[in-house]
Amino acid sequence: MTLEMTRKTMRVAKTVGECRQVRQGWRANSETVTLVPTMGALHEGHLALIRMARKQADRVVVSIFVNPAQFSPHEDYNRYPRMLDADLDACRAAGVDLVFVPDVAEMYPPGLNDITTVLPPAWLTEQLCGLTRPGHFTGVATIVTKLFNIVQPGWAIFGEKDAQQAAVIRQMVNDLNMPVDILTHPTVRDEHGLALSSRNSYLETAAELEAARTLPGILHRIRDRVLAEGTLGTCRVMTEATQDVRAGLSPEANRLLSIEYLEARDDKTFRPVEELQPGVRLLIAAHVKTEKTGQGSVRLIDNLLL
Ligand code: AMP
């Protein structure tokens, strides 16, 4: 059978053993593999990563696993959107070769609290998202390590949308000499500039959407000023941009929006910077209160490279 013929049938593996078996068949044929790890509820952002993977290697593996280890107790693990049938259809249409969909018991047989974990360095995790999501990046690093060991890909693709996550993974792969190349894909946005996210499905009212769109709005306003005026001090410009964008919001959207952080980092080192100039990445996280669903609020993140 040729590669094209075997590609027509997408495989779905629920266990580590099934996944390894498919992988071994590919190794016997010297076929290369790219992994795209996801938590499902696939959207165009995920599909862009899958298309990039398709170009990279002979075989594409997508993992779909809502990883409890990266959610804090007060977060949305239970209500995180799950739509496996639609995800499998999307993967099939995108030419994915293998979807790995383990359940929690398959990934954490001894239970979440009794497993070996991978601890990324404090300087990288005790900032930005790590401050309000303690343990989050340990959960991410641990599950990604497990996926790398199970799938043994030559490449793995992550989205720039989760820039701190990509930095953590790159650091881990370097520090632990993991034999996988990490690639990133630019953030995919909707027609209003909002970064696509599975969590956008929580946004319902016009005011909630308006509040969510302020994240890219603030980032672009800062970038426009740096492009127009050259290098600028970080603090004042970020405060002014936030005030300007908020001043243009409806009172309702303003009420729903609370910004958790707006920070600037050197894109190569992920260290804080005092001046805004090319090579600096702006990162923002915010909460939008969700009125209709009665589920509290949605936490959204975004970032932009100057
Ligand atoms: P998630 O399912 O949210 O864990 O995301 C799986 C992968 O898709 C991660 O590497 C994300 O960074 C990436 N991703 C999610 N949303 C986007 C987007 N809008 N653009 C590009 N990549 C994305």
XYZ file of C-alpha atoms and ligand atoms in Angstrom:
329
model
C 0.000 0.000 0.000
C 1.283 3.503 -0.795
C 1.376 6.342 1.735
C -1.547 8.029 -0.045
C -3.687 4.880 0.240
C -2.987 4.331 3.938
C -3.657 8.010 4.630
C -7.290 7.710 3.605
C -8.176 5.937 6.826
C -7.693 7.990 9.954
C -6.910 5.897 13.012
C -8.237 6.699 16.483
C -6.258 5.393 19.458
C -7.683 5.491 22.955
C -4.813 3.753 24.704
C -1.066 4.273 24.902
C -0.610 0.729 23.561
C -2.715 1.374 20.431
C -0.867 4.609 19.798
C 2.538 2.947 20.104
C 1.459 0.150 17.777
C 0.532 2.570 14.974
C 3.761 4.498 15.602
C 5.824 1.316 15.334
C 4.315 0.522 11.936
C 5.356 3.935 10.682
C 8.855 3.557 12.100
C 9.251 0.279 10.217
C 8.599 2.267 7.011
C 10.934 5.117 8.086
C 7.988 7.547 8.034
C 8.397 10.860 9.868
C 5.834 12.121 12.395
C 4.620 15.527 13.607
C 2.495 15.872 16.754
C -0.121 18.577 17.390
C -1.209 18.438 21.055
C -4.682 19.905 21.745
C -7.500 19.887 24.270
C -10.102 19.519 21.500
C -13.059 21.773 20.610
C -11.032 22.292 17.468
C -11.255 25.584 15.578
C -9.406 27.205 12.670
C -6.417 27.924 14.923
C -5.924 24.216 15.604
C -6.536 23.384 11.946
C -3.814 25.825 10.886
C -1.388 23.929 13.144
C -2.535 20.642 11.585
C -1.988 22.002 8.059
C 1.515 23.074 9.064
C 2.116 19.583 10.465
C 0.877 18.034 7.219
C 3.629 19.873 5.311
C 6.289 18.928 7.853
C 6.191 15.153 8.009
C 4.792 11.988 6.431
C 2.389 11.414 9.324
C 0.347 13.755 11.538
C -0.790 12.813 15.026
C -3.288 15.021 16.873
C -3.823 14.411 20.567
C -7.099 15.457 22.158
C -6.986 15.426 25.938
C -8.496 17.901 28.383
C -5.682 17.626 30.881
C -6.953 17.962 34.476
C -3.392 18.517 35.724
C -3.202 21.960 34.125
C -6.452 23.299 35.612
C -6.654 24.862 39.072
C -9.570 23.731 41.262
C -11.520 26.979 40.647
C -11.082 26.773 36.862
C -13.299 25.437 34.063
C -12.111 21.801 33.782
C -15.629 20.366 34.122
C -17.300 22.756 31.710
C -14.428 22.961 29.192
C -16.079 22.370 25.765
C -15.899 18.747 24.628
C -17.099 17.803 21.120
C -15.238 14.670 20.109
C -17.376 13.672 17.097
C -17.002 17.080 15.450
C -13.279 17.083 16.296
C -12.775 13.685 14.663
C -14.623 14.857 11.530
C -12.425 17.970 11.399
C -9.264 15.877 11.810
C -10.369 13.464 9.095
C -11.088 16.337 6.702
C -7.676 17.853 7.497
C -5.866 14.624 6.605
C -4.775 13.637 10.113
C -3.382 10.089 10.282
C -3.896 9.303 13.954
C -5.942 10.940 16.693
C -4.889 9.996 20.207
C -7.824 10.436 22.618
C -6.915 8.879 25.952
C -9.089 9.264 29.031
C -7.792 10.494 32.372
C -7.267 6.983 33.792
C -5.173 6.045 30.744
C -2.874 9.041 31.181
C -2.705 9.070 34.984
C -3.228 5.468 36.159
C -2.001 6.042 39.722
C -4.083 9.223 40.019
C -3.108 12.827 39.453
C -1.354 13.357 42.767
C 0.851 10.279 42.624
C 2.763 10.692 39.388
C 6.209 11.903 38.461
C 5.997 15.484 37.212
C 8.161 17.770 35.097
C 8.857 21.056 36.880
C 9.709 23.973 34.584
C 12.042 26.640 36.071
C 10.513 29.170 38.479
C 11.870 32.216 36.619
C 9.734 31.226 33.630
C 6.583 30.093 35.420
C 6.396 32.530 38.321
C 5.249 35.334 36.061
C 2.325 36.146 33.726
C -0.170 33.217 33.607
C 1.811 31.233 36.180
C 0.989 33.754 38.917
C -2.755 33.107 38.853
C -2.518 29.494 37.635
C -0.145 27.816 40.108
C 0.896 24.372 38.875
C -0.470 25.050 35.397
C 2.860 24.834 33.583
C 3.931 21.768 35.560
C 0.724 20.134 34.307
C 1.486 21.252 30.749
C 5.158 20.172 30.821
C 4.236 16.785 32.289
C 1.495 15.941 29.783
C 3.583 17.163 26.824
C 6.516 15.009 27.994
C 4.201 11.996 28.200
C 2.823 12.706 24.714
C 6.353 13.071 23.317
C 7.343 9.727 24.852
C 4.219 7.973 23.579
C 4.158 9.427 20.043
C 7.916 10.031 19.618
C 7.453 12.746 16.998
C 10.297 14.418 15.122
C 8.403 17.708 15.403
C 5.667 19.136 17.608
C 3.673 22.234 16.762
C 2.352 24.789 19.250
C 0.459 28.055 18.772
C 2.035 31.447 19.397
C -1.264 32.362 21.041
C -0.019 30.540 24.144
C 3.391 32.225 24.024
C 4.397 31.439 27.601
C 3.445 27.799 27.075
C 5.601 27.651 23.929
C 8.501 29.208 25.872
C 8.087 26.625 28.653
C 8.069 23.757 26.148
C 11.135 25.050 24.280
C 13.001 25.451 27.580
C 12.007 21.939 28.681
C 13.076 20.361 25.380
C 16.430 22.166 25.579
C 17.046 21.493 29.260
C 16.110 17.808 29.075
C 17.651 17.156 25.627
C 14.383 15.856 24.211
C 14.806 14.667 20.606
C 11.971 16.724 19.128
C 11.948 20.030 17.220
C 9.441 22.595 18.480
C 7.711 24.696 15.827
C 5.234 27.513 16.416
C 2.399 28.840 14.283
C 1.215 32.486 14.342
C -2.042 33.256 16.144
C -5.162 32.777 14.042
C -7.787 35.505 14.596
C -11.402 36.156 13.656
C -12.467 39.081 11.463
C -12.485 41.369 14.524
C -8.927 40.480 15.506
C -10.005 38.278 18.439
C -7.639 35.310 18.821
C -9.557 32.086 18.207
C -9.937 30.030 21.375
C -12.102 27.122 22.462
C -13.130 29.367 25.374
C -14.622 31.976 22.994
C -17.711 29.734 22.912
C -18.468 31.001 26.436
C -18.956 34.542 25.034
C -22.582 35.189 24.208
C -23.753 38.788 24.411
C -22.611 41.717 22.249
C -21.085 43.385 25.317
C -19.113 40.240 26.218
C -17.717 40.088 22.675
C -16.950 43.808 22.741
C -15.056 43.352 26.009
C -13.132 40.356 24.604
C -12.073 42.325 21.518
C -10.308 44.896 23.676
C -7.419 42.423 24.153
C -6.191 42.637 20.540
C -7.344 46.280 20.498
C -4.938 47.251 23.297
C -2.059 45.243 21.818
C -2.462 46.817 18.384
C -2.757 50.313 19.820
C 0.583 49.885 21.590
C 2.199 48.444 18.474
C 0.894 51.341 16.343
C 2.447 53.866 18.758
C 5.805 52.089 18.747
C 5.746 51.937 14.936
C 4.895 55.655 14.743
C 7.078 57.004 17.550
C 9.977 54.521 17.872
C 11.260 53.056 21.148
C 9.030 54.008 24.115
C 9.083 53.375 27.870
C 6.948 50.350 28.773
C 4.777 51.502 31.698
C 3.333 54.797 30.470
C 2.460 53.598 26.974
C 0.750 50.462 28.238
C -1.315 52.444 30.778
C -2.318 55.037 28.185
C -3.257 52.429 25.582
C -5.444 50.602 28.116
C -7.155 53.854 29.142
C -7.709 54.920 25.519
C -9.227 51.598 24.479
C -11.394 51.400 27.589
C -12.629 54.962 26.961
C -14.023 53.779 23.622
C -15.979 50.879 25.156
C -19.661 50.840 26.027
C -20.288 51.145 29.793
C -21.569 47.551 29.825
C -18.449 46.137 28.130
C -16.275 48.193 30.491
C -18.063 46.706 33.465
C -17.546 43.135 32.212
C -13.821 43.510 31.524
C -11.037 43.190 34.093
C -7.440 43.011 32.975
C -5.263 40.528 34.850
C -1.947 41.587 33.327
C -0.466 43.547 30.450
C 3.285 42.971 30.207
C 6.220 43.189 27.836
C 8.871 40.499 27.451
C 11.974 40.003 25.326
C 10.750 37.448 22.796
C 13.978 35.423 22.856
C 14.672 35.299 26.607
C 11.151 35.868 27.986
C 12.694 38.314 30.514
C 10.941 41.637 31.378
C 11.966 44.712 29.364
C 11.758 48.424 30.146
C 11.496 49.668 26.595
C 9.066 48.836 23.841
C 10.850 48.167 20.563
C 10.952 45.519 17.832
C 11.691 42.067 19.263
C 9.518 42.694 22.327
C 6.371 40.611 22.853
C 3.341 42.198 24.511
C 1.222 39.788 26.519
C -2.231 40.327 27.982
C -4.696 38.302 30.072
C -8.181 39.433 31.042
C -11.427 38.183 32.482
C -14.766 38.873 30.823
C -17.805 38.384 33.043
C -20.286 36.110 31.292
C -23.779 37.254 32.153
C -26.114 34.822 30.401
C -24.407 31.563 31.225
C -24.149 32.386 34.915
C -20.763 30.694 34.874
C -18.772 33.561 36.310
C -16.182 34.752 33.861
C -14.067 33.705 30.893
C -10.301 34.090 31.094
C -8.756 35.095 27.774
C -5.137 35.624 26.732
C -3.458 37.197 23.730
C -0.050 38.505 22.687
C 1.624 40.412 19.876
C 5.235 40.707 18.733
C 6.428 44.286 18.181
P -5.584 24.092 23.184
O -6.522 23.110 22.577
O -6.215 25.394 23.552
O -4.725 23.495 24.265
O -4.576 24.476 22.010
C -3.838 23.491 21.333
C -2.776 24.177 20.512
O -3.389 25.051 19.583
C -1.822 25.030 21.376
O -0.501 24.892 20.881
C -2.353 26.418 21.163
O -1.374 27.420 21.317
C -2.828 26.337 19.719
N -3.834 27.367 19.445
C -4.995 27.590 20.117
N -5.640 28.656 19.605
C -4.876 29.128 18.590
C -4.972 30.225 17.663
N -6.021 31.051 17.690
N -3.995 30.401 16.769
C -2.923 29.559 16.739
N -2.751 28.515 17.568
C -3.719 28.300 18.488
